[in-house]
Coordinates of C-alpha atoms in Angstrom, one line a residue:
X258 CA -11.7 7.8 -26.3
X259 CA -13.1 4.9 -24.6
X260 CA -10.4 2.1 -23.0
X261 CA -10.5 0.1 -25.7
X262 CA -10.1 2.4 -28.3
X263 CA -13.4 1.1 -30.0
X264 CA -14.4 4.0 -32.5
X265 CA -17.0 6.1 -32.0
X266 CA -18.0 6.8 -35.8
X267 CA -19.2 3.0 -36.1
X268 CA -20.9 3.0 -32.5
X269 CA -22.8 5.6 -34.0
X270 CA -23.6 4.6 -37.5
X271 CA -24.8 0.9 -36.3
X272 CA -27.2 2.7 -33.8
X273 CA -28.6 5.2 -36.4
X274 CA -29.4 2.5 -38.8
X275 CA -30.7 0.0 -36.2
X276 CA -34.6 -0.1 -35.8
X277 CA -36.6 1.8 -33.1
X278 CA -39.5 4.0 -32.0
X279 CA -37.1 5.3 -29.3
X280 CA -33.5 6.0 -28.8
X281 CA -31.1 6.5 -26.1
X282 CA -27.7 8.5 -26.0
X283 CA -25.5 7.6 -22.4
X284 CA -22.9 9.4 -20.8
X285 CA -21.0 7.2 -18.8
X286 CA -19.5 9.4 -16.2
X287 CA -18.7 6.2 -13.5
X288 CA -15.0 7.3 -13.7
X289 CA -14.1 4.7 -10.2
X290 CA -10.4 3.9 -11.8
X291 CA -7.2 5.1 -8.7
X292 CA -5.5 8.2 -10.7
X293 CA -7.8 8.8 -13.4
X294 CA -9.5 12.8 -13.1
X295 CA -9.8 13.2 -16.6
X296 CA -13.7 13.1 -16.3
X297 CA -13.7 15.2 -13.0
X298 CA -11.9 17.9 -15.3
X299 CA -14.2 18.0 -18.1
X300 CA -17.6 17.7 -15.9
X301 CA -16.4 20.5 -13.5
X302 CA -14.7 23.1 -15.9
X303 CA -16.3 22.0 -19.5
X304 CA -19.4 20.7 -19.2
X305 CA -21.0 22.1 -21.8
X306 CA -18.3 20.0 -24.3
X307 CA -20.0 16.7 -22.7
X308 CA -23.5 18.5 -22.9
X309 CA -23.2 19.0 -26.4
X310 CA -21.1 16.1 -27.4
X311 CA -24.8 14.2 -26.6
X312 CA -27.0 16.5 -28.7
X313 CA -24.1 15.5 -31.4
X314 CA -25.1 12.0 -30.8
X315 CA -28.7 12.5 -30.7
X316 CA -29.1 14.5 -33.5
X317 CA -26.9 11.9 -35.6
X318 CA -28.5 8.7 -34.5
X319 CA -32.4 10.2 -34.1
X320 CA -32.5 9.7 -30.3
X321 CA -34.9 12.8 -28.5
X322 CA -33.1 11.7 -24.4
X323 CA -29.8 11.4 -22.7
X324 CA -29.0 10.1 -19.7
X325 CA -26.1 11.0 -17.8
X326 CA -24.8 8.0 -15.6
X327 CA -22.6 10.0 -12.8
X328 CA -20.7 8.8 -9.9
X329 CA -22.3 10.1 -6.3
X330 CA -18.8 11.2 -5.1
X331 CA -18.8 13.7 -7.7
X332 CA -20.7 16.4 -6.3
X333 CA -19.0 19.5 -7.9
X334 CA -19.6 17.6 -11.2
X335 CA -23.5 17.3 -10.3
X336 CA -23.9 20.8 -9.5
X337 CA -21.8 22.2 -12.5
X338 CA -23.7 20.0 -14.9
X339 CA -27.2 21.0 -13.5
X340 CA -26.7 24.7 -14.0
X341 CA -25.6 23.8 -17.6
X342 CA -28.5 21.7 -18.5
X343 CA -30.9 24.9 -16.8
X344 CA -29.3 27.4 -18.8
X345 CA -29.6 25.4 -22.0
X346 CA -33.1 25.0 -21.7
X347 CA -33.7 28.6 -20.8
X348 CA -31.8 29.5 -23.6
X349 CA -34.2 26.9 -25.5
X350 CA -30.8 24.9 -26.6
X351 CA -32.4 21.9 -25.0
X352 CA -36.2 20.4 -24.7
X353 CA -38.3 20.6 -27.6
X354 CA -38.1 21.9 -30.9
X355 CA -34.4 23.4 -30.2
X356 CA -34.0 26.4 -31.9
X357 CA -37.4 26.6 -33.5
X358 CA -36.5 23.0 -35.3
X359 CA -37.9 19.8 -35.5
X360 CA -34.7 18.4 -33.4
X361 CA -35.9 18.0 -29.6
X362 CA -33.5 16.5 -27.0
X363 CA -33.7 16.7 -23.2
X364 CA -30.7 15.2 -21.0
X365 CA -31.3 13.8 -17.3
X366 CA -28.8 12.6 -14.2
X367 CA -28.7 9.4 -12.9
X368 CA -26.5 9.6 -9.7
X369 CA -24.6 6.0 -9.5
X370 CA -23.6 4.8 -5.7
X371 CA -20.3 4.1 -6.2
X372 CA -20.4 0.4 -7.5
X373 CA -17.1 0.0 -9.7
X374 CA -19.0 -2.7 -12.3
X375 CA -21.2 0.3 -13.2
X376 CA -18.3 1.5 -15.2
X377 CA -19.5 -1.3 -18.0
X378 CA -22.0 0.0 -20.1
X379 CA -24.6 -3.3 -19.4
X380 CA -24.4 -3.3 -15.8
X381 CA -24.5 0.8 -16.1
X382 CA -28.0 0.2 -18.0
X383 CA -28.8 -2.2 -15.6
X384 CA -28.7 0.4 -12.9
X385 CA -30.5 3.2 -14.5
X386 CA -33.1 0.5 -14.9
X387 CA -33.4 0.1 -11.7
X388 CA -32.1 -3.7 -11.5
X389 CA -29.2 -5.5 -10.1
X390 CA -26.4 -3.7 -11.7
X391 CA -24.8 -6.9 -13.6
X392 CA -23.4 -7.6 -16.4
X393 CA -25.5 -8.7 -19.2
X394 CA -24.5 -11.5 -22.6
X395 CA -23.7 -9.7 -25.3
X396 CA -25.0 -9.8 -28.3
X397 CA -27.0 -8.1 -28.6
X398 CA -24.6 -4.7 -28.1
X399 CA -26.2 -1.9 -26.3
X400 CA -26.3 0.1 -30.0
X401 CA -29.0 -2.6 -31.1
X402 CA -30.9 -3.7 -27.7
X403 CA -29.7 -0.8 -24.8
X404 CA -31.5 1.0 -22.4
X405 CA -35.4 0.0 -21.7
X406 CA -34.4 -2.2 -24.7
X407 CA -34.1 0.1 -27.1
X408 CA -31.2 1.0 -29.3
X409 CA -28.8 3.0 -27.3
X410 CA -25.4 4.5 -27.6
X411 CA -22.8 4.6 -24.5
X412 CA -19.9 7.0 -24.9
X413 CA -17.2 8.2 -22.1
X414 CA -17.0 11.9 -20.9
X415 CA -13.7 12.2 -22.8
X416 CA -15.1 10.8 -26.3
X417 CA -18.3 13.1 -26.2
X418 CA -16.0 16.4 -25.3
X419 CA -14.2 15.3 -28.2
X420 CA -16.7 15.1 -30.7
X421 CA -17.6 18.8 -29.6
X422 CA -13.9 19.6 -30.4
X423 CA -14.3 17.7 -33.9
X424 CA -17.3 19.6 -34.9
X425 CA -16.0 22.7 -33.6
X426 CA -12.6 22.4 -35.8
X427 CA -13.7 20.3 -38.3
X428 CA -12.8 16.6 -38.8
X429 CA -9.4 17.1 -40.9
X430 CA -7.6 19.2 -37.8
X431 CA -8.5 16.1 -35.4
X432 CA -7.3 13.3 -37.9
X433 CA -3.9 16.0 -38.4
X434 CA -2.7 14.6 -34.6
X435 CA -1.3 11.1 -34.1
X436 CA -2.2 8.5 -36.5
X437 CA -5.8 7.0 -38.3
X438 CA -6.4 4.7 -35.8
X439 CA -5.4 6.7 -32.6
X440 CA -5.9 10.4 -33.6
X441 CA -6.8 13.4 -32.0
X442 CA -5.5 13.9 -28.4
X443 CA -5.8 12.5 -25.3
X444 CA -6.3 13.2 -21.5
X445 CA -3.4 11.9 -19.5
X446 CA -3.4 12.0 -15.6
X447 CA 0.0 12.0 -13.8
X448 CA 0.0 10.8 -10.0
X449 CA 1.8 12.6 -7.1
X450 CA 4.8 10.6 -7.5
X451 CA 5.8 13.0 -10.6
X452 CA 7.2 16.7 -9.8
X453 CA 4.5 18.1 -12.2
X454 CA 1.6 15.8 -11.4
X455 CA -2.0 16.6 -13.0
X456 CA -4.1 16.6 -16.1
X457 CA -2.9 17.4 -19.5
X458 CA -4.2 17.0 -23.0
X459 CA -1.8 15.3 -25.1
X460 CA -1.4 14.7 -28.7
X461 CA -1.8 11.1 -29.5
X462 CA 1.4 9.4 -30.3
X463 CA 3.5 11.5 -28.6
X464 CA 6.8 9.6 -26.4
X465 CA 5.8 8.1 -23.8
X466 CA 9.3 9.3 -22.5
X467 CA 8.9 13.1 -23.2
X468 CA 4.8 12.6 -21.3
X469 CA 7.2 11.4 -18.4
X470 CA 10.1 13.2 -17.9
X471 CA 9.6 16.8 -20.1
X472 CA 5.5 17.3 -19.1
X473 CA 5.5 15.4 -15.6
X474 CA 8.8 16.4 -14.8
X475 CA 10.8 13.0 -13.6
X476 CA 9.8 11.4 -10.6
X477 CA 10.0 12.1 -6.8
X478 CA 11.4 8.7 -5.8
X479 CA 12.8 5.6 -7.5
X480 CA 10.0 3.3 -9.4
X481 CA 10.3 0.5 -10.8
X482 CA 6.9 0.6 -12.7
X483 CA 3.5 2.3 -13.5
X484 CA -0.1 0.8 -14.3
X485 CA -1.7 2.5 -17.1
X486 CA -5.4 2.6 -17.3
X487 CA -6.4 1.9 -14.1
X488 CA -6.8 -1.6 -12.4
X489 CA -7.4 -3.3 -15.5
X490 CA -4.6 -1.7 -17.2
X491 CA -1.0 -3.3 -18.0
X492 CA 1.3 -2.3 -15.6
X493 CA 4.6 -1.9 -17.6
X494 CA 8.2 -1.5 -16.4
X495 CA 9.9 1.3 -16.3
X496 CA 12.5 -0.1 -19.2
X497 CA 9.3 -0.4 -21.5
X498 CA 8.6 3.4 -21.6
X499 CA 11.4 4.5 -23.2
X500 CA 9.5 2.0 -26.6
X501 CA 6.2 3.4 -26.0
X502 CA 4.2 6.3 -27.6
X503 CA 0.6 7.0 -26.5
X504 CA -0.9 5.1 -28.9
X505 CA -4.4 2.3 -28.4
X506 CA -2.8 0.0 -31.1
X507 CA 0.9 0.0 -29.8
X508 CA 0.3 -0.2 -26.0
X509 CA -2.0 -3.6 -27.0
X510 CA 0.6 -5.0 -29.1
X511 CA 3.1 -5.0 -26.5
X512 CA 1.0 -6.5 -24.1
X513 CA -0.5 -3.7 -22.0
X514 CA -3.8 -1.4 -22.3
X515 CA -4.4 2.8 -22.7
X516 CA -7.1 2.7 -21.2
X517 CA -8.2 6.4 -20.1
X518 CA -4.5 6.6 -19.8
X519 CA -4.6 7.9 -15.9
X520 CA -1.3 6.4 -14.2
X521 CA -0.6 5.1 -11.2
X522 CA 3.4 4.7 -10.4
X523 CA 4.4 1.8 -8.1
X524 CA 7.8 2.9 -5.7
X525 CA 10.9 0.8 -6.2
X526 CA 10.8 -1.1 -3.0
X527 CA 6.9 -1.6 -3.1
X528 CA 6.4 -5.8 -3.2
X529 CA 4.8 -6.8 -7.1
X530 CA 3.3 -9.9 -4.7
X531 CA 1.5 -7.3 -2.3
X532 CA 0.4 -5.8 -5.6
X533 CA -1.5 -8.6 -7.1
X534 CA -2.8 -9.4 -3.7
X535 CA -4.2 -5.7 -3.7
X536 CA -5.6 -6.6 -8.0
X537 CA -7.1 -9.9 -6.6
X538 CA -8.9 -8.3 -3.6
X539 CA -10.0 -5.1 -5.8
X540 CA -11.4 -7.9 -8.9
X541 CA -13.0 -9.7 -5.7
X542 CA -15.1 -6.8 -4.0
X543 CA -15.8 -5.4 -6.7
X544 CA -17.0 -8.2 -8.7
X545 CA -20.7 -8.1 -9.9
X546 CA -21.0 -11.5 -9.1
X547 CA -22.6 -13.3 -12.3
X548 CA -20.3 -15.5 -14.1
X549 CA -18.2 -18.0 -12.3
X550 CA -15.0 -17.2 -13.7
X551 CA -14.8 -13.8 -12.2
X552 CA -16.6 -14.7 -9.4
X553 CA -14.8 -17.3 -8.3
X554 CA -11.6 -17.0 -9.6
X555 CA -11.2 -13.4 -8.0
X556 CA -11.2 -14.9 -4.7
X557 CA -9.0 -18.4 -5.8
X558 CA -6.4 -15.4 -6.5
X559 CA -6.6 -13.4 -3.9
X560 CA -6.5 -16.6 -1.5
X561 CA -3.3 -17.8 -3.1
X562 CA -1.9 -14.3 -2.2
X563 CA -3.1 -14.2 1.1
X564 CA -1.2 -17.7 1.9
X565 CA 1.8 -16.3 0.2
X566 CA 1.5 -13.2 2.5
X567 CA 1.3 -15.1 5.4
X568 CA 3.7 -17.6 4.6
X569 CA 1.7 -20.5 4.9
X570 CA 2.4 -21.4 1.7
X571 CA 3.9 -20.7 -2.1
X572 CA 1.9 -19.4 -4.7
X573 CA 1.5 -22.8 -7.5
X574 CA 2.6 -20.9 -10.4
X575 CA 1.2 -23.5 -12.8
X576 CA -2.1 -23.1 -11.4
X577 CA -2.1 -19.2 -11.0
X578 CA -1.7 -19.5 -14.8
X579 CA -4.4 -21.7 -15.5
X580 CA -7.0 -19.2 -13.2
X581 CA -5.9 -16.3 -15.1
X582 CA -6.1 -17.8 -18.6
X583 CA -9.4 -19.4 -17.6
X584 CA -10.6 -15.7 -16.2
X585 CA -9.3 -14.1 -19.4
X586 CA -11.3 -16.3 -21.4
X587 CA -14.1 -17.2 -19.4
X588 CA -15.4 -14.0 -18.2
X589 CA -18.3 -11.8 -19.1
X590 CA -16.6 -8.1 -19.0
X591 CA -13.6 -6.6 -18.5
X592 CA -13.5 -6.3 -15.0
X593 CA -12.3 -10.0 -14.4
X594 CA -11.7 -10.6 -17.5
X595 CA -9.0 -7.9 -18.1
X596 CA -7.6 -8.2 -14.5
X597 CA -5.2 -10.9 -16.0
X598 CA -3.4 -8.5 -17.6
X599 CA -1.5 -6.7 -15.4
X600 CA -1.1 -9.9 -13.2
X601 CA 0.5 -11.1 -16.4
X602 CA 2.9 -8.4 -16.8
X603 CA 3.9 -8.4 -13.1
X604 CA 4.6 -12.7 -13.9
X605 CA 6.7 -11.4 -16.7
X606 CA 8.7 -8.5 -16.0
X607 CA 9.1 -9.1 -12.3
X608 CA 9.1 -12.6 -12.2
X609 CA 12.7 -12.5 -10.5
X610 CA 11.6 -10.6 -7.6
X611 CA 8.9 -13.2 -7.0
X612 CA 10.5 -16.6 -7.1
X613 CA 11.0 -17.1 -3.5
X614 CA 7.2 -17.2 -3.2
X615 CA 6.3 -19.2 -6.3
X616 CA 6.7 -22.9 -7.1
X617 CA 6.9 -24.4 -10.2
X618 CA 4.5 -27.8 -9.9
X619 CA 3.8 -30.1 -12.6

């Protein structure tokens, strides 16, 4: 269930057969996207679906400690997890020798500050080490060279719960829902701008239509889009949903991204230039800084939209196309590097609400 739909089986399997006196199995719990509560859900009322979901990775790749990586501004999510992992280790379900066994396993909390880069699993080892959280080169992955160095496995709240579910109900009900490449079911988070908004599990490959208007209800007010995924998700028109299905495969084909599939809906009469101002400014602060593309391009963007804004001048659509294939490209994570996406969308959907501040220079 991570955002790029990466699957977990292989993630695994590379980091049981890699080489190493010590192993590590992550929880990323950073959830920073706007809309998404997915993680908030699982940490406060299942924790002990995440819990176990890292004994199942332990156990499988020979790793004796967890780490879970867990945003500050969580605090219900701290305290519920806490009491979980102190029950388990009364109950002798955690620690050494679980169960009289040979298997031992302890989990701890790392409490993040709030940094949005933390979200990628380098700079999220980077600030459980104790350094600069920044993004690293890879290779090598984190399943080879991770945490402290050693082979180490990072995995989402939502995938860990999930692999709870699959050993709970065995592999073959799991692979029953959607498709073999996006199986199982899915988390989706509806903002207040539908009249059911909230949290529900969906079967993969369901209409992205019926998610809409049967299980959210219709909307409030007129939109005229939604960004999937969070702020590095596409943000796709409200024509496109009727020829979407929640699907990882299909949403990439056409352009856009899953992601943890948490939506935010943009109003009818809200400006798509105002809205790539606010992507620029977000890829800008948040930025961790290390490679130039993201680093400097971030701010190239948000300057164009802050001329544009104040109508000093027009946006040079040649050159905002250049920056954005030159961040795409150039940068090290997703965090600049996917922030052309939505940008992109916004260029071609709602191009004709933006000419009056574009130019078209040679």
């Amino acid at each position: 269930r991570g955002g790029a739909g990466f699957p977990t089986g292989m993630k695994w399997d590379f980091c049981s057969k890699a080489k190493g006196d010590k192993k590590y199995v992550i929880c990323n719990a950073d959830e920073g996207d706007s809309g998404a509560f997915s993680d908030r859900y699982l940490l406060e009322d299942q924790p002990l679906k995440v819990i176990f979901g890292m004994v199942i990775c332990g156990y499988v790749i020979g790793s004796d400690e967890g780490v879970l990586y867990i945003r500050g501004e969580y605090p219900k999510s701290i305290e519920a997890l806490n009491g979980s992992i102190n029950e388990l280790k009364k109950l002798g379900l955690l620690g050494e020798n679980i169960l009289g066994t040979d298997f031992s396993f302890d989990l701890g909390i790392c409490i993040g500050q709030g940094a949005y880069i933390c979200g990628e699993e380098t700079a999220l080892i980077a600030s459980i080490e104790g350094r600069r959280a920044e993004v690293d080169v890879r290779p090598p992955f984190p399943v080879t060279e991770g945490l402290y160095k050693k082979p180490t496995v990072v995995n989402n709240v939502e995938t860990l719960a999930a692999a709870t579910g699959i050993l709970i109900n065995g592999s073959e009900k799991f692979s029953s829902i959607g498709n073999k490449k996006s199986a199982g079911t899915k988390l989706v988070c509806l903002d207040s701008f539908f009249n059911n908004p909230g949290v529900y599990e969906i079967d993969m490959g369901t209409p992205m239509k019926k998610i809409f208007n049967e299980i959210g209800g219709g909307y409030k007010e007129p939109l005229k889009a939604f960004q999937i995924g969070g702020p590095l998700g596409g943000v796709v028109p409200l024509s496109e949903i009727e020829n979407l299905n929640l699907d990882f495969q299909e949403f990439t084909a056409k352009g856009f991204m899953l992601g943890h599939a948490s939506v935010v809906s943009i109003p009818k009469d809200f400006s798509m230039a105002e809205y790539i101002h606010h992507l620029f400014e977000f890829s800008a602060e948040e930025s961790c800084g290390k490679c130039f593309p993201g680093r400097l391009g971030s701010y190239r963007g948000k300057e164009m939209f802050d001329q544009a804004k104040k109508k000093t001048a027009k946006i040079p659509l040649k050159l905002l196309e250049e920056l954005l294939v030159t961040m795409k490209k150039g940068c090290l994570c997703a965090l600049c590097g996917a922030i052309p996406t939505p940008i992109q969308n916004i260029l071609k959907y709602f191009g004709d609400e933006m000419k009056n501040d574009m130019v078209k220079d040679n």
